[in-house]
Structures are given as C-alpha cells and as structure tokens.
PDB file of C-alpha atoms and ligand atoms in Angstrom:
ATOM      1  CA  UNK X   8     -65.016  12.451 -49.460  1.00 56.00           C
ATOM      2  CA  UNK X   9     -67.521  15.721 -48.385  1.00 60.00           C
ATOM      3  CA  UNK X  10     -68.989  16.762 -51.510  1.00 74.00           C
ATOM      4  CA  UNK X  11     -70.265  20.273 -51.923  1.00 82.00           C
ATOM      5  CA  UNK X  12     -72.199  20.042 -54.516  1.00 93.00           C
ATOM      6  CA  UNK X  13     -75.282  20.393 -53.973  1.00 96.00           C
ATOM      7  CA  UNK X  14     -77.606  16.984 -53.048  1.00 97.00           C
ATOM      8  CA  UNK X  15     -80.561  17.481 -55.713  1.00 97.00           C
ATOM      9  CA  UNK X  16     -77.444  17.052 -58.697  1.00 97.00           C
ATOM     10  CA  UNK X  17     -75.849  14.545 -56.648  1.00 97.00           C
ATOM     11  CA  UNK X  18     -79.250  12.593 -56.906  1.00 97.00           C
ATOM     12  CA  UNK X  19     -80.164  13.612 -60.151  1.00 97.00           C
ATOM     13  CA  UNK X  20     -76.545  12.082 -62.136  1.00 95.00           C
ATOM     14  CA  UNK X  21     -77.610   8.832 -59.954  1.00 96.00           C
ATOM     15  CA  UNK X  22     -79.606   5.731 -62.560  1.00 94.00           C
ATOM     16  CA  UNK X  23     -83.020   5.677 -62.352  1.00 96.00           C
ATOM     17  CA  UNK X  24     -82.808   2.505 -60.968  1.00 95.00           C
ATOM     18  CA  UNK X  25     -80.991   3.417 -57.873  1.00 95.00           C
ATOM     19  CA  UNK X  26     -83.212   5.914 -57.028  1.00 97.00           C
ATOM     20  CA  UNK X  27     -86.094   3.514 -56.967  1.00 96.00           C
ATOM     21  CA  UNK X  28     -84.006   0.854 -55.255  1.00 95.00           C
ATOM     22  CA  UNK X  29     -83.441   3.438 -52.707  1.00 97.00           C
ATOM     23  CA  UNK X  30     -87.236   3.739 -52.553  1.00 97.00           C
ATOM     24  CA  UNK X  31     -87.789   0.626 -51.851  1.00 96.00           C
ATOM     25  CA  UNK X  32     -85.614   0.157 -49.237  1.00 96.00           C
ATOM     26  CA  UNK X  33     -87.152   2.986 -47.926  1.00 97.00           C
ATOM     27  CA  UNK X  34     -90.388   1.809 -47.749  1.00 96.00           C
ATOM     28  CA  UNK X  35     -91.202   4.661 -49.969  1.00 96.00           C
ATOM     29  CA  UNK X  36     -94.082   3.940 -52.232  1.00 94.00           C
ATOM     30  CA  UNK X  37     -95.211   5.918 -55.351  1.00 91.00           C
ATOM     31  CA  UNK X  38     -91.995   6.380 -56.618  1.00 89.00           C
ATOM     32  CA  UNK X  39     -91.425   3.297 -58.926  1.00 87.00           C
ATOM     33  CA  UNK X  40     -94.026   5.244 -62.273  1.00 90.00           C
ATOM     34  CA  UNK X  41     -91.747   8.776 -62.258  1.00 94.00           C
ATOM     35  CA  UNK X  42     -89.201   9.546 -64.692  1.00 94.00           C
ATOM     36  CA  UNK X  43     -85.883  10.723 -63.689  1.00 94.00           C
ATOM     37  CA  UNK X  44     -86.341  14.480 -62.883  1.00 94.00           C
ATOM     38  CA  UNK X  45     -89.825  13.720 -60.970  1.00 97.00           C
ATOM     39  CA  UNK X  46     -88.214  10.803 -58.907  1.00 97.00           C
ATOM     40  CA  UNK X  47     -85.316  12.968 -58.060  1.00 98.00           C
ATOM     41  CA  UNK X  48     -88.147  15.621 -56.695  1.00 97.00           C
ATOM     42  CA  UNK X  49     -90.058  12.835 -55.405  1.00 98.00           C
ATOM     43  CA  UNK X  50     -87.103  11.437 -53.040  1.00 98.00           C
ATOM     44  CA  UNK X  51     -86.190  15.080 -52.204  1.00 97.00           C
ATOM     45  CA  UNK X  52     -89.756  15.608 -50.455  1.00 97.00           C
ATOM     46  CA  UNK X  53     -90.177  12.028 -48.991  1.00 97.00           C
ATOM     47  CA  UNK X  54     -87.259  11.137 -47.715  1.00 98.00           C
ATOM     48  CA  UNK X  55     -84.955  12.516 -45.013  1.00 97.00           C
ATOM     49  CA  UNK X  56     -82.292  14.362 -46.135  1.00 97.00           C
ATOM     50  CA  UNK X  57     -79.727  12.614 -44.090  1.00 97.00           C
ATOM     51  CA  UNK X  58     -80.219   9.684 -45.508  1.00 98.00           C
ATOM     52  CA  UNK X  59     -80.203  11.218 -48.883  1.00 98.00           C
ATOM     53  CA  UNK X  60     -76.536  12.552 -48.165  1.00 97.00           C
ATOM     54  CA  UNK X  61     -75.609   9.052 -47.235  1.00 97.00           C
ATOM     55  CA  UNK X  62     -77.011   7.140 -49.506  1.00 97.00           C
ATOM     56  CA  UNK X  63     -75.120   9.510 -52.655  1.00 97.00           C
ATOM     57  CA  UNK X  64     -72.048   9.212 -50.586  1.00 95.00           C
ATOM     58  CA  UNK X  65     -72.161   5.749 -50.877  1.00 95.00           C
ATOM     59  CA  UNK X  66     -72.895   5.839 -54.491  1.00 95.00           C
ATOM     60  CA  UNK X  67     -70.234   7.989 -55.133  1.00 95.00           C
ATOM     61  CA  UNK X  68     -67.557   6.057 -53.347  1.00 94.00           C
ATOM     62  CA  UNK X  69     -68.670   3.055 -55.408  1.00 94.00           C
ATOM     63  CA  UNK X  70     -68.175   4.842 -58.656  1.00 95.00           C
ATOM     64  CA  UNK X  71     -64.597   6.434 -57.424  1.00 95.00           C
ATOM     65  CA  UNK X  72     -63.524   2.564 -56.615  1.00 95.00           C
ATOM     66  CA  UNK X  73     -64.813   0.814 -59.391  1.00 96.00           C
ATOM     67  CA  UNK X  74     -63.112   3.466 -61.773  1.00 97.00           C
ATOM     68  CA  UNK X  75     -60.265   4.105 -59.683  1.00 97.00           C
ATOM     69  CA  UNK X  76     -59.289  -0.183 -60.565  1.00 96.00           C
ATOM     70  CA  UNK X  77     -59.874   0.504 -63.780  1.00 96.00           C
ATOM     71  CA  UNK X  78     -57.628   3.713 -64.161  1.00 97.00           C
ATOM     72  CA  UNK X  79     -55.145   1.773 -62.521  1.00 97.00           C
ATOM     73  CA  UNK X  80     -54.690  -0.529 -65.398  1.00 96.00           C
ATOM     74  CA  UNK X  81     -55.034   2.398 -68.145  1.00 97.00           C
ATOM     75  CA  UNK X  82     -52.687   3.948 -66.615  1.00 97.00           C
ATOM     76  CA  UNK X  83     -49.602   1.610 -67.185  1.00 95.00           C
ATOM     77  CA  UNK X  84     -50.350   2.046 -70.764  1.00 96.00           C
ATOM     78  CA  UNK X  85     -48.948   4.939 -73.011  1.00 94.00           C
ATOM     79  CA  UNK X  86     -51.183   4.477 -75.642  1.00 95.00           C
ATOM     80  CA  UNK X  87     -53.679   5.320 -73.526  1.00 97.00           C
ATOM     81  CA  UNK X  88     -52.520   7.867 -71.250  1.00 98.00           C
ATOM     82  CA  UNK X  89     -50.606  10.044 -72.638  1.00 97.00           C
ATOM     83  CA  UNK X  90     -48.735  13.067 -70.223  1.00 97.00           C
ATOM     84  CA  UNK X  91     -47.193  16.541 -72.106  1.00 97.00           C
ATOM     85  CA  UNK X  92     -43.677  15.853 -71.125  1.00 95.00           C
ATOM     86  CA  UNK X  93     -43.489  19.375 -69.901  1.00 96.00           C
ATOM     87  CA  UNK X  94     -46.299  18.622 -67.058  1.00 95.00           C
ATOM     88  CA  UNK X  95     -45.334  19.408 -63.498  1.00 92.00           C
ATOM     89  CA  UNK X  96     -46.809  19.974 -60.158  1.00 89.00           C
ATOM     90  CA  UNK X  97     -48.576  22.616 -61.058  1.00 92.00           C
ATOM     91  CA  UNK X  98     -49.385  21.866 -64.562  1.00 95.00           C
ATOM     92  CA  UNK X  99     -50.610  18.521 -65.796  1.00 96.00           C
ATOM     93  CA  UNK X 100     -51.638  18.378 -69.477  1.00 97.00           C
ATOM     94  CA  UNK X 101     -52.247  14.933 -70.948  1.00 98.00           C
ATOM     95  CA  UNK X 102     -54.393  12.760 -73.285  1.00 98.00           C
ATOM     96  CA  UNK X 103     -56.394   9.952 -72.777  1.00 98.00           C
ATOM     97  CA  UNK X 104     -56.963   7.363 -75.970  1.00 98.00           C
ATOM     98  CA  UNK X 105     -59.104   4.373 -75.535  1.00 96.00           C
ATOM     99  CA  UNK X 106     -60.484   2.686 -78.635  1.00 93.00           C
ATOM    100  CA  UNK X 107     -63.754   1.277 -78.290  1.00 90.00           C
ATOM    101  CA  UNK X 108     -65.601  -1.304 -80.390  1.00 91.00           C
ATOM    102  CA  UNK X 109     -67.922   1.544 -82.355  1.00 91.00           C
ATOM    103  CA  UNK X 110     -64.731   4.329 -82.217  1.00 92.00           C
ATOM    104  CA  UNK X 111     -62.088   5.985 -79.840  1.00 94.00           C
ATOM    105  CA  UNK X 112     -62.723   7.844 -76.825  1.00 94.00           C
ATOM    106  CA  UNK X 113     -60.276  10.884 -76.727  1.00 97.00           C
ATOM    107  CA  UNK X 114     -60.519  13.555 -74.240  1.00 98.00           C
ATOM    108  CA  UNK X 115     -57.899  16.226 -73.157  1.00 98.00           C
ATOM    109  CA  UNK X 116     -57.235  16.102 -69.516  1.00 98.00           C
ATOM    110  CA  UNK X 117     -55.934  18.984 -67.282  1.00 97.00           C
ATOM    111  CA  UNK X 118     -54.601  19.693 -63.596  1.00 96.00           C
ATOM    112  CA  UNK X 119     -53.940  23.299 -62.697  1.00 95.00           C
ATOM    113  CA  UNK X 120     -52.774  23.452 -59.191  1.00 87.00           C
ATOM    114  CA  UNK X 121     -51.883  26.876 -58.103  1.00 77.00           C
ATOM    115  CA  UNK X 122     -52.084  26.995 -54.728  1.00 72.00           C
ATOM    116  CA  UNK X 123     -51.093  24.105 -52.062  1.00 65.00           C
ATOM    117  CA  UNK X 124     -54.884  23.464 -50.889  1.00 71.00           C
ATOM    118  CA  UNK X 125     -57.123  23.963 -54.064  1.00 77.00           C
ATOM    119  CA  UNK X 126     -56.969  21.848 -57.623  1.00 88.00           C
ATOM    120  CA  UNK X 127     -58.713  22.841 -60.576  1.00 93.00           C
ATOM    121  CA  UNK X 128     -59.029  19.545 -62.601  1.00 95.00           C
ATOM    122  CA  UNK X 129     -61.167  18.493 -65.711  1.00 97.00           C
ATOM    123  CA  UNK X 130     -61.490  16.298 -68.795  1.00 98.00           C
ATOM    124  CA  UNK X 131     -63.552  16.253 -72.106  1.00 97.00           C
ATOM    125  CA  UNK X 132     -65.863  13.582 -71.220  1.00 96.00           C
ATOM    126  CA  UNK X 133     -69.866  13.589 -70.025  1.00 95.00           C
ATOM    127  CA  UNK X 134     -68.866  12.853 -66.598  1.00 96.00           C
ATOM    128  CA  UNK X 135     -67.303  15.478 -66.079  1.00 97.00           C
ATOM    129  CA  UNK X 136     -68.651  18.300 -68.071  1.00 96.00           C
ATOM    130  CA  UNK X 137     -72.634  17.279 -67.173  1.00 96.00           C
ATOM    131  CA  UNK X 138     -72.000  15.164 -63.990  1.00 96.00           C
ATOM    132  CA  UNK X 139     -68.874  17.053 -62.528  1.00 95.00           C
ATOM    133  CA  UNK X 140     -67.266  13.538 -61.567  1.00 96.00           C
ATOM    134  CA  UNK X 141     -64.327  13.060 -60.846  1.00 96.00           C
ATOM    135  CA  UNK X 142     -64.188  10.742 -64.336  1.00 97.00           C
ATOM    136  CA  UNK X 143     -61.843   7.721 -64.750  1.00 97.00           C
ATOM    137  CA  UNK X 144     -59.705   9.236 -67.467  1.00 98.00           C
ATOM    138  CA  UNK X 145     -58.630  11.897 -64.829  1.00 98.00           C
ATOM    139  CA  UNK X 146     -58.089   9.409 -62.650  1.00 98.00           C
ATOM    140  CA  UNK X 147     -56.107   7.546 -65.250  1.00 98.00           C
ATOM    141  CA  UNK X 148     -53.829  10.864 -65.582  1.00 98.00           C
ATOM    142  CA  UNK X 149     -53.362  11.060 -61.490  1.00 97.00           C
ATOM    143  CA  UNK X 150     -52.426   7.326 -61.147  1.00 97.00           C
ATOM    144  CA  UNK X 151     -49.865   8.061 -63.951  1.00 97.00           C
ATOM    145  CA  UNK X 152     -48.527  11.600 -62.473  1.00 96.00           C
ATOM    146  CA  UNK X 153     -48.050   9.542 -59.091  1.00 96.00           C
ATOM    147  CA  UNK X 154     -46.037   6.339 -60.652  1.00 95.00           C
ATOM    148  CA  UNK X 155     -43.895   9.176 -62.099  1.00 94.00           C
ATOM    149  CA  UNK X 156     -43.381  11.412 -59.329  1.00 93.00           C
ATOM    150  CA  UNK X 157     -45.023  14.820 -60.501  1.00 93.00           C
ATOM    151  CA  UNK X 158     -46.276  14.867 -57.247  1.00 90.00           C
ATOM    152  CA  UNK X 159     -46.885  12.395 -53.924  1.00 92.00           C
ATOM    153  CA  UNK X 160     -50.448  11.257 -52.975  1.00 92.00           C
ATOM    154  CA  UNK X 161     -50.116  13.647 -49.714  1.00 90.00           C
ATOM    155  CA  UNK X 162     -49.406  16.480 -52.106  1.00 89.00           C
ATOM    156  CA  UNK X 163     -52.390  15.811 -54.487  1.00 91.00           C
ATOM    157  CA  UNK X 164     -55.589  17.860 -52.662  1.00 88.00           C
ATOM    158  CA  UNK X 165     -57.890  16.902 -55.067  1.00 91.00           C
ATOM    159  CA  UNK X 166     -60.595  13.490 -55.037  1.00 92.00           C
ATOM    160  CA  UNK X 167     -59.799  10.566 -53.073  1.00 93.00           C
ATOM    161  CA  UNK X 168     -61.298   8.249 -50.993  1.00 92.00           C
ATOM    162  CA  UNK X 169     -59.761   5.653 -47.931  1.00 92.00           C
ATOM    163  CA  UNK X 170     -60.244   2.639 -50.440  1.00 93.00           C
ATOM    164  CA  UNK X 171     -58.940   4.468 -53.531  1.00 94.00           C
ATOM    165  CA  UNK X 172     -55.246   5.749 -51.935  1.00 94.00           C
ATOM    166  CA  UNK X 173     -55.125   1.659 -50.839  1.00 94.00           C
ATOM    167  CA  UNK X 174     -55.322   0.450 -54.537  1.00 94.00           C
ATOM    168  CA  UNK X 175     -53.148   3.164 -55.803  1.00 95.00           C
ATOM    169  CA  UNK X 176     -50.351   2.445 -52.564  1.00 94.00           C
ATOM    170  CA  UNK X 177     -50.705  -1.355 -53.110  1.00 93.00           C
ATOM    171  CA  UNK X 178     -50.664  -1.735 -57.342  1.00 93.00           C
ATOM    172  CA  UNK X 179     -48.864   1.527 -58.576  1.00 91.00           C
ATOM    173  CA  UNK X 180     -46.770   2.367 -55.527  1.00 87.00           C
ATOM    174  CA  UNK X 181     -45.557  -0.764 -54.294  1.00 84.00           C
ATOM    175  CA  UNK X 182     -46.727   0.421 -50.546  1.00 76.00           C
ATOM    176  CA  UNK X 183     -48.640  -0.527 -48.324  1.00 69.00           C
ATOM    177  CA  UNK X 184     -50.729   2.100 -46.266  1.00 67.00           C
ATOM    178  CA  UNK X 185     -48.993   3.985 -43.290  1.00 61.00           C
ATOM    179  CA  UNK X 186     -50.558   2.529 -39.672  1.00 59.00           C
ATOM    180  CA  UNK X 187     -51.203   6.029 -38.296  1.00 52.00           C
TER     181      UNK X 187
HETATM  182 ZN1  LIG C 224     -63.266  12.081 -68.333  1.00 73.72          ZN
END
C-alpha cells in the first residue's frame, strides 16, 4: 500500500511510544525526553529516511489489519452499518452507529467513485479528518458494499492491503484467494 502522503504526517499520527520504540531499536539516543512534534523532528534528522518509510509502512499495515477484523464483524450488523438503499458503484452513502459505554459513535460515511482508477472516500471521525486514515467505519461500509455486490474487490481502487483482501475473501466472501 504506497502512501503519498507525505512521511513527516505519516510519523507525526504515529503514538509517541512508537516513535521512541523505533528509537531504540535504532540505537538512537536523545529521543526518549521530546514531546510528540519534537520527536517527530528529531527522527526526521537522525534517522534514514528509508527506514522511516518502512517502518510507517509497517505501522500502517498493522492498523489497516487490526481494523480491517474488526470492520469485518461490524459489518454483518445493520444497526451498525447502515447503507442508503439508493447507493451504487459510484455512490455509496451510509451510516455507521456504534454505542459506546460513555455515548454513540455516529459518523456519515461516503464513496464517490467517478472514474474507474480514482476514489474519493471519507467519514466523520478523527481518523480520518486529522489523520487521513483509511478509518474502520469506512472500512465497515466497504466490507458491507462487497457482501452485497455494489461492487467486486477488483473493482474497488481505493485502500487495501495483501492481508486485508485475505480476511475479507475468507470471512465475508466465502473465497479463498486466487493462486496467480
Ligand atoms: Zn471513520
């Protein structure tokens, strides 16, 4: 999944934490004192940049995973995710409703997809709006527009990774992965 955005936001919606453990695996001293917008400088200027690209690669295939499983399970739920009936292939609307133990998380979700190589996606939430991920709730909307056949997995151009299209084949699709 090539990401171009660019790598000091990729670092800087990273935890703290993860920046210094990358530090230290580094062998990167100095680091461990600085608050987030220092360290992010901090890593910038000490460490190489290849590594940097990497290493929020990495992250960010984590967090597509981990969220992809759990949009899986949202996702067989109408409560939760809720589509326009009127949503097509080029024109997903849909809700997502989650109640949590101090509220409800509600966010509009949307998928514009005009042309056959370019998606225009977003949701309500933080992650999206300050982090531009990809968030779980939109992920929640895809697994649902797949298991009712707005559109295939080779038709959708937007976020995926190798790991992700496997859970969604295996647990929504009933498939298992073409052997190319
Ligand atoms: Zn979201």
């Amino acid at each position: 999944m090539a990401s171009k955005l660019p790598l000091e936001f990729r670092l800087s919606r990273l935890t703290v934490e993860s920046l210094r453990n990358l530090c230290d695996a580094q062998d990167v001293p100095g680091g461990s004192g600085l608050l987030k917008e220092h360290l992010v400088k901090f890593v910038l200027k000490n460490i190489d940049r290849r590594i940097l690209e990497d290493f929020c690669r990495a992250q960010e295939e984590t967090y597509f995973v981990e969220n992809m499983a759990k949009a899986i399970k949202w996702a067989t739920s109408r409560k939760i995710v809720e589509v326009d009936p009127e949503s097509d292939y080029t024109l997903v609307n849909a809700v997502f409703t989650l109640r949590r133990s101090d509220g409800w998380e509600v966010y509009d979700i949307r998928f514009v997809n005009q042309t056959t190589d370019d998606i225009a996606t977003s949701c309500e939430c933080v992650d999206f709006r300050e982090k531009a991920y990809f968030c779980p709730h939109q992920m929640a909307v895809l697994v649902r527009s797949l298991a009712e056949g707005l559109f295939t997995l080779d038709q959708w151009s937007g976020p995926m990774t190798s790991e992700a299209e496997d859970l969604i084949l295996a647990n929504v699709l009933g498939r298992r992965k073409r052997t190319k």
